[in-house]
Short mmCIF file of C-alpha atoms in Angstrom, two decimals:
data_model
loop_
_atom_site.label_atom_id
_atom_site.label_comp_id
_atom_site.label_asym_id
_atom_site.label_seq_id
_atom_site.Cartn_x
_atom_site.Cartn_y
_atom_site.Cartn_z
CA MET A 1 119.28 233.94 84.66
CA SER A 2 119.16 234.12 80.87
CA THR A 3 118.84 231.51 78.21
CA PRO A 4 120.74 231.87 74.97
CA VAL A 5 118.47 232.39 71.94
CA HIS A 6 118.70 230.38 68.93
CA ARG A 7 117.44 231.13 65.50
CA THR A 8 116.56 227.68 64.74
CA SER A 9 112.76 226.87 64.67
CA THR A 10 112.95 223.92 66.75
CA ARG A 11 113.53 224.56 70.44
CA GLN A 12 116.06 222.52 72.42
CA SER A 13 116.88 222.45 76.07
CA ALA A 14 120.11 223.67 77.43
CA ALA A 15 120.86 220.01 78.52
CA VAL A 16 121.00 219.12 74.80
CA LEU A 17 122.58 222.26 73.32
CA THR A 18 125.43 222.54 75.72
CA PRO A 19 127.31 219.26 74.78
CA ALA A 20 127.05 219.94 71.17
CA ARG A 21 128.61 223.64 71.59
CA GLN A 22 131.24 221.97 73.80
CA ARG A 23 132.12 219.73 70.84
CA ARG A 24 132.34 222.54 68.45
CA GLU A 25 134.49 224.63 70.70
CA GLY A 26 136.81 221.77 71.15
CA SER A 27 137.12 221.15 67.55
CA ARG A 28 138.12 224.74 66.99
CA THR A 29 140.51 224.94 69.85
CA GLY A 30 141.93 221.61 69.20
CA SER A 31 141.81 220.58 72.89
CA PRO A 32 139.82 217.25 73.21
CA SER A 33 138.09 216.24 76.32
CA ARG A 34 140.10 214.31 78.95
CA ASN A 35 137.84 211.16 78.68
CA PRO A 36 135.69 210.94 75.65
CA ALA A 37 133.96 207.76 77.01
CA GLU A 38 132.75 209.79 79.89
CA HIS A 39 131.25 212.48 77.63
CA ALA A 40 129.69 209.90 75.52
CA LEU A 41 127.90 208.15 78.39
CA LEU A 42 126.53 211.57 79.79
CA GLN A 43 125.33 212.56 76.26
CA LEU A 44 123.61 209.15 75.78
CA GLN A 45 121.94 209.45 79.11
CA SER A 46 120.55 212.89 78.34
CA SER A 47 119.37 211.89 74.82
CA ALA A 48 117.92 208.67 75.83
CA GLY A 49 115.89 210.42 78.76
CA ASN A 50 114.65 212.99 76.38
CA ARG A 51 113.41 210.16 73.69
CA ALA A 52 111.96 208.14 76.37
CA THR A 53 109.80 210.86 77.77
CA THR A 54 108.81 211.91 74.43
CA ALA A 55 107.66 208.33 73.77
CA ALA A 56 105.77 208.24 77.07
CA VAL A 57 103.79 211.38 76.03
CA GLN A 58 102.91 209.66 72.63
CA ARG A 59 101.79 206.57 74.37
CA ALA A 60 99.54 208.31 76.70
CA ARG A 61 97.99 210.26 74.02
CA GLY A 62 97.51 207.17 71.98
CA ALA A 63 95.91 205.40 75.02
CA ASP A 64 93.51 208.28 75.46
CA LYS A 65 92.26 208.23 71.82
CA GLY A 66 88.93 206.78 71.26
CA LYS A 67 87.98 206.95 75.01
CA ALA A 68 85.50 209.79 74.57
CA PRO A 69 81.87 208.77 75.10
CA GLU A 70 79.96 208.52 71.66
CA SER A 71 77.37 211.06 71.08
CA GLY A 72 74.57 210.65 68.50
CA GLY A 73 73.08 207.52 67.58
CA ALA A 74 69.86 206.65 69.28
CA ASP A 75 69.94 209.75 71.48
CA LYS A 76 70.80 212.12 68.38
CA GLY A 77 68.20 214.81 68.13
CA LYS A 78 66.89 214.43 71.62
CA ALA A 79 66.73 217.55 73.75
CA PRO A 80 68.32 217.04 77.24
CA GLU A 81 65.84 216.63 80.12
CA SER A 82 67.89 219.18 82.16
CA GLY A 83 70.52 221.60 80.83
CA GLY A 84 72.30 221.78 84.26
CA ALA A 85 72.58 217.98 84.57
CA SER A 86 73.76 217.71 81.14
CA ALA A 87 76.52 220.30 81.68
CA GLY A 88 77.45 218.77 84.94
CA ALA A 89 77.76 215.34 83.28
CA LYS A 90 79.99 216.83 80.63
CA LYS A 91 82.10 218.59 83.02
CA LYS A 92 82.59 215.46 85.05
CA ASP A 93 83.29 213.45 81.86
CA TYR A 94 85.83 216.05 80.95
CA ARG A 95 87.54 216.07 84.39
CA ASP A 96 87.64 212.07 84.35
CA ARG A 97 89.12 212.17 80.82
CA ILE A 98 92.00 214.65 81.97
CA ALA A 99 92.54 212.66 85.24
CA GLY A 100 92.81 209.42 83.30
CA LEU A 101 95.13 210.91 80.64
CA LEU A 102 97.47 212.34 83.47
CA ASP A 103 97.34 208.92 85.10
CA ARG A 104 98.31 206.98 82.05
CA PHE A 105 100.96 209.62 81.38
CA LYS A 106 102.49 209.32 84.84
CA LYS A 107 102.52 205.56 84.63
CA ASN A 108 104.25 205.57 81.25
CA LEU A 109 106.95 207.96 82.86
CA GLU A 110 107.48 205.85 86.12
CA PRO A 111 109.96 203.31 84.40
CA ILE A 112 111.99 206.25 83.03
CA ASP A 113 111.76 207.86 86.41
CA THR A 114 112.97 204.72 88.10
CA PHE A 115 115.93 204.43 85.80
CA ILE A 116 116.85 208.08 86.49
CA LYS A 117 116.58 207.84 90.30
CA GLY A 118 118.37 204.55 90.51
CA VAL A 119 121.09 204.56 87.79
CA GLN A 120 121.37 207.98 86.04
CA THR A 121 121.52 210.27 89.16
CA PRO A 122 124.05 208.07 91.01
CA THR A 123 126.13 207.96 87.92
CA ASN A 124 126.03 211.73 87.65
CA ALA A 125 127.02 212.12 91.24
CA GLY A 126 130.10 209.97 90.51
CA PHE A 127 131.06 212.01 87.31
CA THR A 128 130.44 215.22 89.40
CA GLN A 129 133.10 213.98 91.92
CA GLN A 130 135.51 213.44 88.99
CA ALA A 131 134.63 216.70 87.15
CA ALA A 132 135.57 218.72 90.38
CA ALA A 133 139.23 218.36 89.31
CA ALA A 134 138.85 217.70 85.56
CA ASP A 135 138.34 219.70 82.47
CA GLU A 136 135.44 222.03 81.76
CA GLY A 137 134.06 219.65 79.06
CA LEU A 138 133.36 216.94 81.69
CA LYS A 139 131.83 219.59 84.14
CA HIS A 140 129.52 220.78 81.46
CA SER A 141 128.53 217.32 80.28
CA THR A 142 127.81 216.29 83.95
CA ALA A 143 125.80 219.25 84.43
CA ALA A 144 123.77 218.68 81.12
CA SER A 145 123.09 215.15 82.18
CA GLY A 146 121.96 216.17 85.54
CA THR A 147 119.54 218.73 83.99
CA SER A 148 118.04 215.99 82.02
CA ALA A 149 117.73 213.80 84.80
CA ALA A 150 116.10 216.40 87.20
CA SER A 151 113.81 217.40 84.34
CA GLY A 152 112.54 213.84 83.98
CA ASN A 153 112.04 213.59 87.81
CA LEU A 154 110.10 216.87 87.52
CA LEU A 155 107.91 215.76 84.91
CA THR A 156 106.92 212.58 86.72
CA GLU A 157 106.66 214.20 90.02
CA ALA A 158 104.45 217.08 88.66
CA ALA A 159 102.13 214.78 86.76
CA GLY A 160 101.71 212.54 89.73
CA THR A 161 100.99 215.67 92.02
CA VAL A 162 98.27 216.70 89.73
CA VAL A 163 96.62 213.28 89.59
CA ASN A 164 96.74 212.77 93.36
CA GLY A 165 95.29 216.18 93.96
CA MET A 166 92.34 215.49 91.43
CA ASP A 167 91.97 211.88 93.22
CA ALA A 168 91.93 213.63 96.60
CA TYR A 169 89.18 215.96 95.35
CA LYS A 170 86.95 213.17 93.85
CA ASN A 171 87.30 211.09 97.12
CA MET A 172 86.34 214.02 99.26
CA LYS A 173 83.29 214.47 97.28
CA ASP A 174 82.64 210.68 97.71
CA THR A 175 83.13 210.98 101.39
CA ARG A 176 80.19 213.63 101.57
CA LYS A 177 78.21 211.53 99.15
CA HIS A 178 78.45 208.40 101.30
CA GLU A 179 78.21 209.58 104.98
CA SER A 180 78.80 206.20 106.46
CA GLY A 181 79.50 202.69 105.67
CA ALA A 182 82.38 200.88 103.73
CA ALA A 183 82.06 203.35 100.89
CA HIS A 184 82.54 206.27 103.22
CA HIS A 185 85.56 204.77 105.01
CA THR A 186 87.25 203.71 101.60
CA ALA A 187 86.64 207.15 100.20
CA LYS A 188 87.93 209.07 103.35
CA LYS A 189 90.99 206.89 103.64
CA LYS A 190 91.96 207.58 99.94
CA ALA A 191 91.25 211.51 100.33
CA LYS A 192 93.51 211.50 103.16
CA THR A 193 96.37 209.46 101.53
CA LYS A 194 95.96 211.18 98.26
CA GLY A 195 95.87 214.57 99.91
CA VAL A 196 99.21 213.85 101.73
CA ASP A 197 100.59 212.55 98.43
CA THR A 198 99.82 215.90 96.76
CA VAL A 199 101.55 217.82 99.42
CA VAL A 200 104.55 215.65 99.24
CA GLY A 201 104.60 215.57 95.54
CA ALA A 202 104.50 219.37 95.50
CA ALA A 203 107.54 219.48 97.83
CA GLY A 204 109.38 216.99 95.50
CA SER A 205 108.65 219.09 92.55
CA GLY A 206 110.20 222.05 94.31
CA SER A 207 113.25 220.12 94.99
CA TYR A 208 113.68 218.82 91.51
CA SER A 209 113.15 222.43 90.41
CA ALA A 210 116.10 223.64 92.64
CA ALA A 211 118.02 220.64 91.11
CA ILE A 212 117.37 221.96 87.64
CA ALA A 213 118.63 225.51 88.74
CA LYS A 214 121.64 224.05 90.32
CA GLU A 215 122.65 222.27 87.21
CA VAL A 216 121.86 225.20 84.78
CA THR A 217 123.99 227.41 86.90
CA LYS A 218 126.77 225.01 86.35
CA ILE A 219 126.30 225.10 82.67
CA GLN A 220 126.25 228.74 82.51
CA LYS A 221 129.29 229.32 85.06
CA ALA A 222 127.10 231.42 87.07
CA ALA A 223 128.68 233.20 90.12
CA ASP A 224 125.73 232.15 92.19
CA ALA A 225 126.27 228.34 91.42
CA ALA A 226 127.42 227.45 94.97
CA VAL A 227 124.32 229.15 96.36
CA ALA A 228 122.08 227.18 94.01
CA SER A 229 123.82 223.92 94.82
CA GLU A 230 123.33 224.68 98.56
CA ALA A 231 119.62 225.51 98.05
CA SER A 232 119.30 222.28 96.03
CA GLY A 233 120.89 220.11 98.83
CA VAL A 234 118.58 221.71 101.39
CA ALA A 235 115.45 221.15 99.45
CA SER A 236 116.55 217.58 98.69
CA ALA A 237 117.27 217.03 102.31
CA SER A 238 113.92 218.32 103.48
CA VAL A 239 111.98 216.31 100.90
CA GLY A 240 113.77 213.11 101.77
CA ALA A 241 113.21 213.66 105.52
CA ILE A 242 109.56 214.23 104.99
CA LYS A 243 109.21 211.01 102.86
CA GLY A 244 111.35 209.11 105.29
CA MET A 245 109.22 210.11 108.19
CA ARG A 246 105.97 209.28 106.35
CA ALA A 247 107.47 205.74 105.50
CA ALA A 248 108.23 205.37 109.28
CA PHE A 249 104.53 206.19 110.11
CA ARG A 250 103.24 203.85 107.59
CA ALA A 251 105.59 201.08 108.75
CA GLY A 252 104.35 201.74 112.46
CA GLY A 253 100.79 201.55 111.14
CA ALA A 254 101.31 198.29 109.42
CA ALA A 255 102.98 196.88 112.66
CA ARG A 256 99.97 197.81 114.72
CA LYS A 257 97.58 196.13 112.35
CA TYR A 258 99.86 193.09 112.26
CA MET A 259 99.67 192.83 116.10
CA LYS A 260 96.04 193.25 116.19
CA VAL A 261 95.41 190.50 113.79
CA LYS A 262 97.95 188.34 115.49
CA GLU A 263 96.08 189.05 118.97
CA LEU A 264 93.01 187.02 117.45
CA GLY A 265 94.97 183.83 117.97
CA ASP A 266 95.13 180.66 115.90
CA PRO A 267 91.67 179.67 114.60
CA HIS A 268 92.24 176.09 115.25
CA LEU A 269 92.67 176.74 118.96
CA VAL A 270 90.02 179.42 119.19
CA HIS A 271 87.48 177.22 117.68
CA ALA A 272 88.72 173.99 119.25
CA GLY A 273 85.60 173.87 121.70
CA SER A 274 83.21 174.69 119.01
CA LEU A 275 84.50 171.90 116.66
CA ALA A 276 84.51 169.46 119.68
CA ARG A 277 80.93 170.27 120.36
CA LEU A 278 79.99 169.61 116.73
CA ASN A 279 81.95 166.49 116.67
CA GLU A 280 80.11 165.25 119.84
CA SER A 281 76.82 166.10 118.19
CA ARG A 282 77.82 163.98 115.00
CA GLU A 283 78.81 160.99 117.25
CA GLN A 284 75.46 161.22 119.10
CA ALA A 285 73.54 161.40 115.80
CA GLY A 286 75.48 158.47 114.50
CA TRP A 287 74.61 156.31 117.63
CA ALA A 288 71.13 157.36 117.47
CA ALA A 289 70.94 156.30 113.80
CA ALA A 290 72.61 153.06 114.80
CA GLU A 291 70.05 152.46 117.58
CA ALA A 292 67.12 153.09 115.27
CA TYR A 293 68.46 150.53 112.84
CA VAL A 294 68.85 147.82 115.50
CA ALA A 295 65.22 148.72 116.46
CA LEU A 296 64.09 148.33 112.87
CA ASP A 297 65.94 144.90 112.70
CA THR A 298 64.02 143.85 115.88
CA TYR A 299 60.61 145.05 114.67
CA TRP A 300 61.36 143.37 111.16
CA LYS A 301 61.75 139.94 112.90
CA HIS A 302 58.53 140.47 115.18
CA GLU A 303 55.83 138.07 114.44
CA GLY A 304 53.05 139.48 116.61
CA GLU A 305 50.10 141.69 115.83
CA GLY A 306 50.79 145.05 114.40
CA ARG A 307 54.13 144.13 113.08
CA LEU A 308 53.60 146.33 109.80
CA GLU A 309 52.90 149.39 111.87
CA LEU A 310 55.93 148.89 114.03
CA VAL A 311 58.21 148.34 111.07
CA SER A 312 56.87 151.35 109.48
CA GLU A 313 57.47 153.66 112.56
CA ALA A 314 60.96 152.09 112.82
CA ILE A 315 61.73 152.94 109.26
CA ASP A 316 60.56 156.51 109.79
CA ALA A 317 62.66 156.74 112.96
CA ALA A 318 65.86 155.42 111.25
CA TRP A 319 65.38 157.55 108.13
CA GLU A 320 65.15 160.70 110.45
CA ALA A 321 68.01 159.71 112.63
CA MET A 322 70.19 159.01 109.46
CA GLY A 323 69.22 162.64 108.13
CA GLU A 324 70.35 164.11 111.65
CA ALA A 325 73.61 162.25 111.48
CA ARG A 326 74.06 163.34 107.90
CA ASP A 327 73.39 167.01 108.83
CA ALA A 328 75.67 166.80 111.98
CA ALA A 329 78.40 165.41 109.75
CA GLU A 330 77.93 168.21 107.17
CA SER A 331 77.86 170.93 109.86
CA LEU A 332 81.21 169.59 111.15
CA ARG A 333 82.68 169.46 107.73
CA ARG A 334 81.61 172.97 107.02
CA ALA A 335 82.86 174.35 110.17
CA GLU A 336 86.25 172.54 109.74
CA GLN A 337 86.41 174.24 106.35
CA ASP A 338 85.67 177.68 107.66
CA VAL A 339 88.32 177.28 110.26
CA GLU A 340 90.74 176.57 107.44
CA LYS A 341 89.72 179.56 105.57
CA LEU A 342 89.87 181.98 108.49
CA ASN A 343 93.28 180.51 109.32
CA THR A 344 94.33 181.20 105.62
CA VAL A 345 93.11 184.73 105.38
CA GLN A 346 94.62 185.69 108.90
CA GLY A 347 98.01 184.33 107.64
CA TYR A 348 97.47 186.39 104.52
CA ALA A 349 96.74 189.52 106.40
CA LYS A 350 99.69 189.08 108.44
CA ARG A 351 102.10 188.47 105.55
CA LYS A 352 100.67 191.58 103.81
CA GLN A 353 101.56 193.64 106.86
CA LEU A 354 105.01 192.28 107.13
CA THR A 355 105.74 192.83 103.50
CA LYS A 356 104.49 196.33 103.87
CA ILE A 357 106.68 197.02 106.91
CA GLY A 358 109.74 195.70 105.04
CA LYS A 359 109.07 197.90 102.01
CA GLU A 360 108.34 200.99 103.95
CA THR A 361 111.36 200.42 106.16
CA VAL A 362 113.96 199.74 103.37
CA GLY A 363 112.53 201.77 100.53
CA GLY A 364 111.13 204.73 102.59
CA ALA A 365 112.47 205.04 105.93
CA VAL A 366 115.90 204.19 105.35
CA GLY A 367 116.24 204.82 101.69
CA GLU A 368 114.77 208.28 101.72
CA SER A 369 116.54 209.20 104.94
CA THR A 370 119.80 208.14 103.31
CA LYS A 371 119.18 210.56 100.33
CA ALA A 372 118.22 213.37 102.83
CA ALA A 373 121.58 212.72 104.44
CA ALA A 374 123.18 213.06 100.92
CA GLY A 375 121.37 216.24 100.37
CA VAL A 376 122.70 217.60 103.75
CA VAL A 377 126.22 216.71 102.57
CA THR A 378 125.76 218.32 99.49
CA ALA A 379 124.52 221.68 100.97
CA VAL A 380 127.51 221.65 103.55
CA ALA A 381 130.03 220.91 100.68
CA ALA A 382 128.46 223.68 98.48
CA GLY A 383 128.54 226.24 101.33
CA THR A 384 132.44 225.27 102.34
CA ALA A 385 134.04 224.19 99.30
CA GLY A 386 132.15 225.74 96.37
CA LEU A 387 130.97 223.13 93.72
CA ALA A 388 133.53 220.38 94.72
CA SER A 389 131.73 217.16 95.25
CA ASN A 390 132.06 215.30 98.51
CA PRO A 391 132.65 211.44 98.17
CA VAL A 392 130.49 210.99 101.33
CA GLY A 393 127.51 212.76 99.85
CA TRP A 394 128.04 210.66 96.56
CA GLY A 395 128.24 207.35 98.58
CA LEU A 396 125.04 208.33 100.50
CA ALA A 397 123.22 209.32 97.25
CA GLY A 398 124.10 206.05 95.73
CA ALA A 399 123.07 204.06 98.68
CA GLY A 400 119.85 205.65 99.28
CA ALA A 401 119.07 205.36 95.36
CA GLY A 402 120.01 201.78 95.44
CA LEU A 403 117.54 200.92 98.34
CA VAL A 404 114.74 202.95 96.64
CA LEU A 405 115.52 201.27 93.14
CA GLY A 406 115.62 197.77 94.92
CA VAL A 407 112.22 198.16 96.46
CA THR A 408 110.73 199.60 93.09
CA LEU A 409 112.01 196.74 91.16
CA TYR A 410 110.76 194.28 93.71
CA LYS A 411 107.20 195.72 93.55
CA ALA A 412 107.36 196.07 89.75
CA LEU A 413 108.24 192.38 89.44
CA ARG A 414 105.57 191.24 91.91
CA ALA A 415 102.93 193.29 90.00
CA ALA A 416 104.08 191.70 86.79
CA THR A 417 103.96 188.25 88.06
CA LYS A 418 100.47 188.83 89.55
CA ARG A 419 99.26 190.31 86.17
CA TYR A 420 100.59 187.15 84.34
CA GLU A 421 98.86 184.73 86.63
CA GLU A 422 95.69 186.94 86.38
CA VAL A 423 95.18 185.95 82.73
CA ARG A 424 97.23 182.75 82.47
CA HIS A 425 95.58 180.99 85.47
CA PRO A 426 92.06 182.84 85.98
CA GLU A 427 90.76 179.86 87.64
CA ARG A 428 93.18 179.93 90.52
CA TRP A 429 91.54 183.08 92.26
CA ALA A 430 88.11 182.85 90.75
CA PRO A 431 85.08 182.90 93.01
CA GLU A 432 83.63 179.67 94.16
CA GLY A 433 80.73 178.52 91.86
CA GLY A 434 81.72 181.13 89.31
CA ASN A 435 82.68 180.76 85.70
CA PRO A 436 86.49 181.82 85.36
CA ALA A 437 87.50 183.29 82.01
CA GLU A 438 89.29 181.38 79.46
CA ALA A 439 93.09 181.09 80.13
CA ALA A 440 95.28 183.13 77.77
CA SER A 441 98.19 181.88 76.00
CA ARG A 442 101.73 182.30 77.34
CA GLY A 443 102.46 185.20 74.85
CA GLU A 444 99.26 186.97 75.66
CA SER A 445 99.99 186.51 79.37
CA LEU A 446 103.46 187.88 79.03
CA LYS A 447 102.33 190.92 77.11
CA HIS A 448 99.60 191.52 79.85
CA ALA A 449 102.32 191.32 82.43
CA LEU A 450 104.24 194.02 80.91
CA THR A 451 101.33 196.73 80.90
CA PHE A 452 102.75 198.04 84.00
CA TRP A 453 100.08 200.91 83.91
CA LYS A 454 97.18 198.39 84.78
CA LYS A 455 96.29 197.36 88.28
CA VAL A 456 95.64 193.49 89.13
CA SER A 457 91.86 193.21 89.62
CA LYS A 458 91.42 189.37 89.95
CA GLY A 459 94.35 188.27 91.98
CA GLU A 460 94.97 186.83 95.54
CA ARG A 461 94.19 189.87 97.49
CA GLN A 462 90.67 190.08 95.97
CA ALA A 463 90.05 186.35 96.53
CA MET A 464 91.16 186.75 100.19
CA ALA A 465 88.65 189.66 100.54
CA ARG A 466 85.86 187.71 99.27
CA GLU A 467 86.61 184.81 101.77
CA ILE A 468 86.68 187.22 104.67
CA TYR A 469 83.41 188.69 103.54
CA THR A 470 81.74 185.42 103.05
CA LEU A 471 82.69 184.44 106.72
CA ALA A 472 81.73 187.73 108.13
CA ALA A 473 78.59 188.28 106.16
CA GLY A 474 75.06 187.59 107.45
CA PRO A 475 72.90 184.65 106.65
CA ASP A 476 71.06 186.48 103.78
CA ILE A 477 74.43 186.78 101.62
CA PRO A 478 74.92 183.68 99.32
CA GLY A 479 77.45 181.29 100.77
CA SER A 480 77.16 182.69 104.28
CA GLY A 481 73.86 180.91 105.56
CA SER A 482 75.71 177.82 107.05
CA THR A 483 78.33 179.95 108.85
CA THR A 484 78.22 179.25 112.58
CA ALA A 485 77.64 182.29 114.96
CA GLU A 486 81.17 181.65 116.64
CA MET A 487 82.83 181.74 113.16
CA ARG A 488 80.98 184.89 112.07
CA GLU A 489 82.06 186.54 115.25
CA SER A 490 85.64 185.74 114.57
CA ALA A 491 85.58 186.95 110.92
CA ARG A 492 84.00 190.21 112.14
CA ALA A 493 86.83 190.63 114.86
CA LEU A 494 89.37 190.09 111.96
CA LEU A 495 87.46 193.15 110.10
CA ILE A 496 87.82 195.27 113.19
CA ALA A 497 91.54 194.37 113.51
CA LEU A 498 91.89 195.34 109.70
CA LYS A 499 90.22 198.87 110.55
CA SER A 500 86.89 198.12 108.87
CA GLY A 501 84.88 198.25 112.00
CA PRO A 502 81.93 200.26 113.24
CA ALA A 503 84.05 203.12 114.37
CA GLN A 504 85.75 203.59 110.96
CA HIS A 505 82.30 203.36 109.13
CA LYS A 506 80.74 205.91 111.53
CA LEU A 507 78.07 203.25 112.48
CA GLU A 508 76.63 201.71 115.53
CA PRO A 509 77.58 197.96 116.00
CA GLU A 510 74.06 196.81 115.02
CA ALA A 511 73.92 198.94 111.84
CA TRP A 512 77.38 197.85 110.97
CA GLU A 513 76.42 194.30 111.25
CA GLY A 514 73.19 195.17 109.10
CA THR A 515 75.49 196.35 106.28
CA LEU A 516 77.14 192.90 106.37
CA ASN A 517 73.89 191.38 105.72
CA ASP A 518 73.00 193.55 102.86
CA PRO A 519 73.37 192.13 99.31
CA ALA A 520 73.38 195.58 97.82
CA LYS A 521 76.57 196.49 99.67
CA SER A 522 78.52 193.29 98.97
CA ALA A 523 80.70 194.88 96.35
CA GLY A 524 81.50 197.69 98.46
CA TRP A 525 82.43 195.55 101.35
CA ILE A 526 84.87 193.35 99.20
CA LYS A 527 86.56 196.49 97.78
CA GLU A 528 86.84 197.84 101.34
CA ILE A 529 88.47 194.70 102.68
CA ALA A 530 90.87 194.50 99.77
CA GLU A 531 92.03 197.94 100.53
CA GLN A 532 92.40 197.31 104.03
CA LEU A 533 94.41 194.10 103.39
CA ALA A 534 97.03 196.27 101.29
CA SER A 535 97.17 199.28 103.63
CA GLY A 536 98.79 199.77 107.04
#
């Protein structure tokens, strides 16, 4: 396939040059297009996508400026202790900078990619249906817009593939570094997930490359346009089927985790006996304190010899009985609070899994499978009727894109809301006894909510992870010393249900319990629990 050579110094894609050439040819021949509004919309889509992509590149570059570590200063003039270590650190820093730049670049492209998949691509499919029986101008404009859309998809998918590959490699190294424990399981899970993401992303990049080739052959009126269209349909169907199956597996994993958490039972019923025993102890301590005060009153009224000694002993007994009653009441109160906390975190864990099942089923299993069916129809239509668009394929493509777009918008809205609450109401999910950050203004909170490339780090999920860890941790962890043995056992059963048990951490049960009682591993445990709450 050859590409026309232009003498201008600025290089432009075929997607941009072709509509301009069509307008010049139309003005020379005097035959205007059949529907100028359709041409204008397609040209606007192409140019808007190109401008948005350029802006995303500039934002990613701007975000990376100033991130390099400062050299010199206090360390200026000092010789490195180890040349190999210094070179390794520089290499690691360079790799991290590249990964950070690519990640920011990808996240800046994601809104554009969402618009392309949910709006531009289905619109192009509709225009392609009309272009099958329309003039050449509409066909070329539709193909130009399709090239622009597929190019935007390819750029986002390729950037994501590289980022996922680098993340997979980094987590594989962390897995070897941490041979067991929460850090090992977190890194292993991420390495596996990012590795699969890399493979799927590479397949998706190939599919979008085939889509670009299909649209370019239409622009150039190549004889093998039908073959390119058929190949693109097969590639799109294959990738859609892969994504659909993966989403189905994820939904199945979330369903299994949901059932395991549900099998733990209602904490109020599970710990009803324990609470009853604590309440009985509180009542007995109360009666003992009352009897001690009655004895004190009796000795106080005694007129015989040794009255003062008896009164002194009665006071000591009453004081001790009151202390025991107070401790028993406090133990019951803390146990009731722990039951409420356990009930809350179990309910949250089940809601997270149900939400994941819904998102994976609608946006993944159904949405991607529908898009795969559209690719099959496209391939069949190309093989039997040339480039004529099939309305069934158009409808399937639009339905699949609508489902994926709906789930994407839902996730984006939820993330924006959480980012807003993170800075607007920092006290809502702050740790108990901690000093929450100062609340931001409404304008600053809205600005932070729109930073879609940032993850929520101080939200509800992190707060729930801290609650679970506090309930499951050992007595050496601050805030966990008063937890009853029954409550601690239930919280650890919840960890096992969330796939954070000894088997996943490659530890014996005793060693696994030891890590829960190690203050140095608290941060790793909270991170692990937060990850498991969000995953299936």
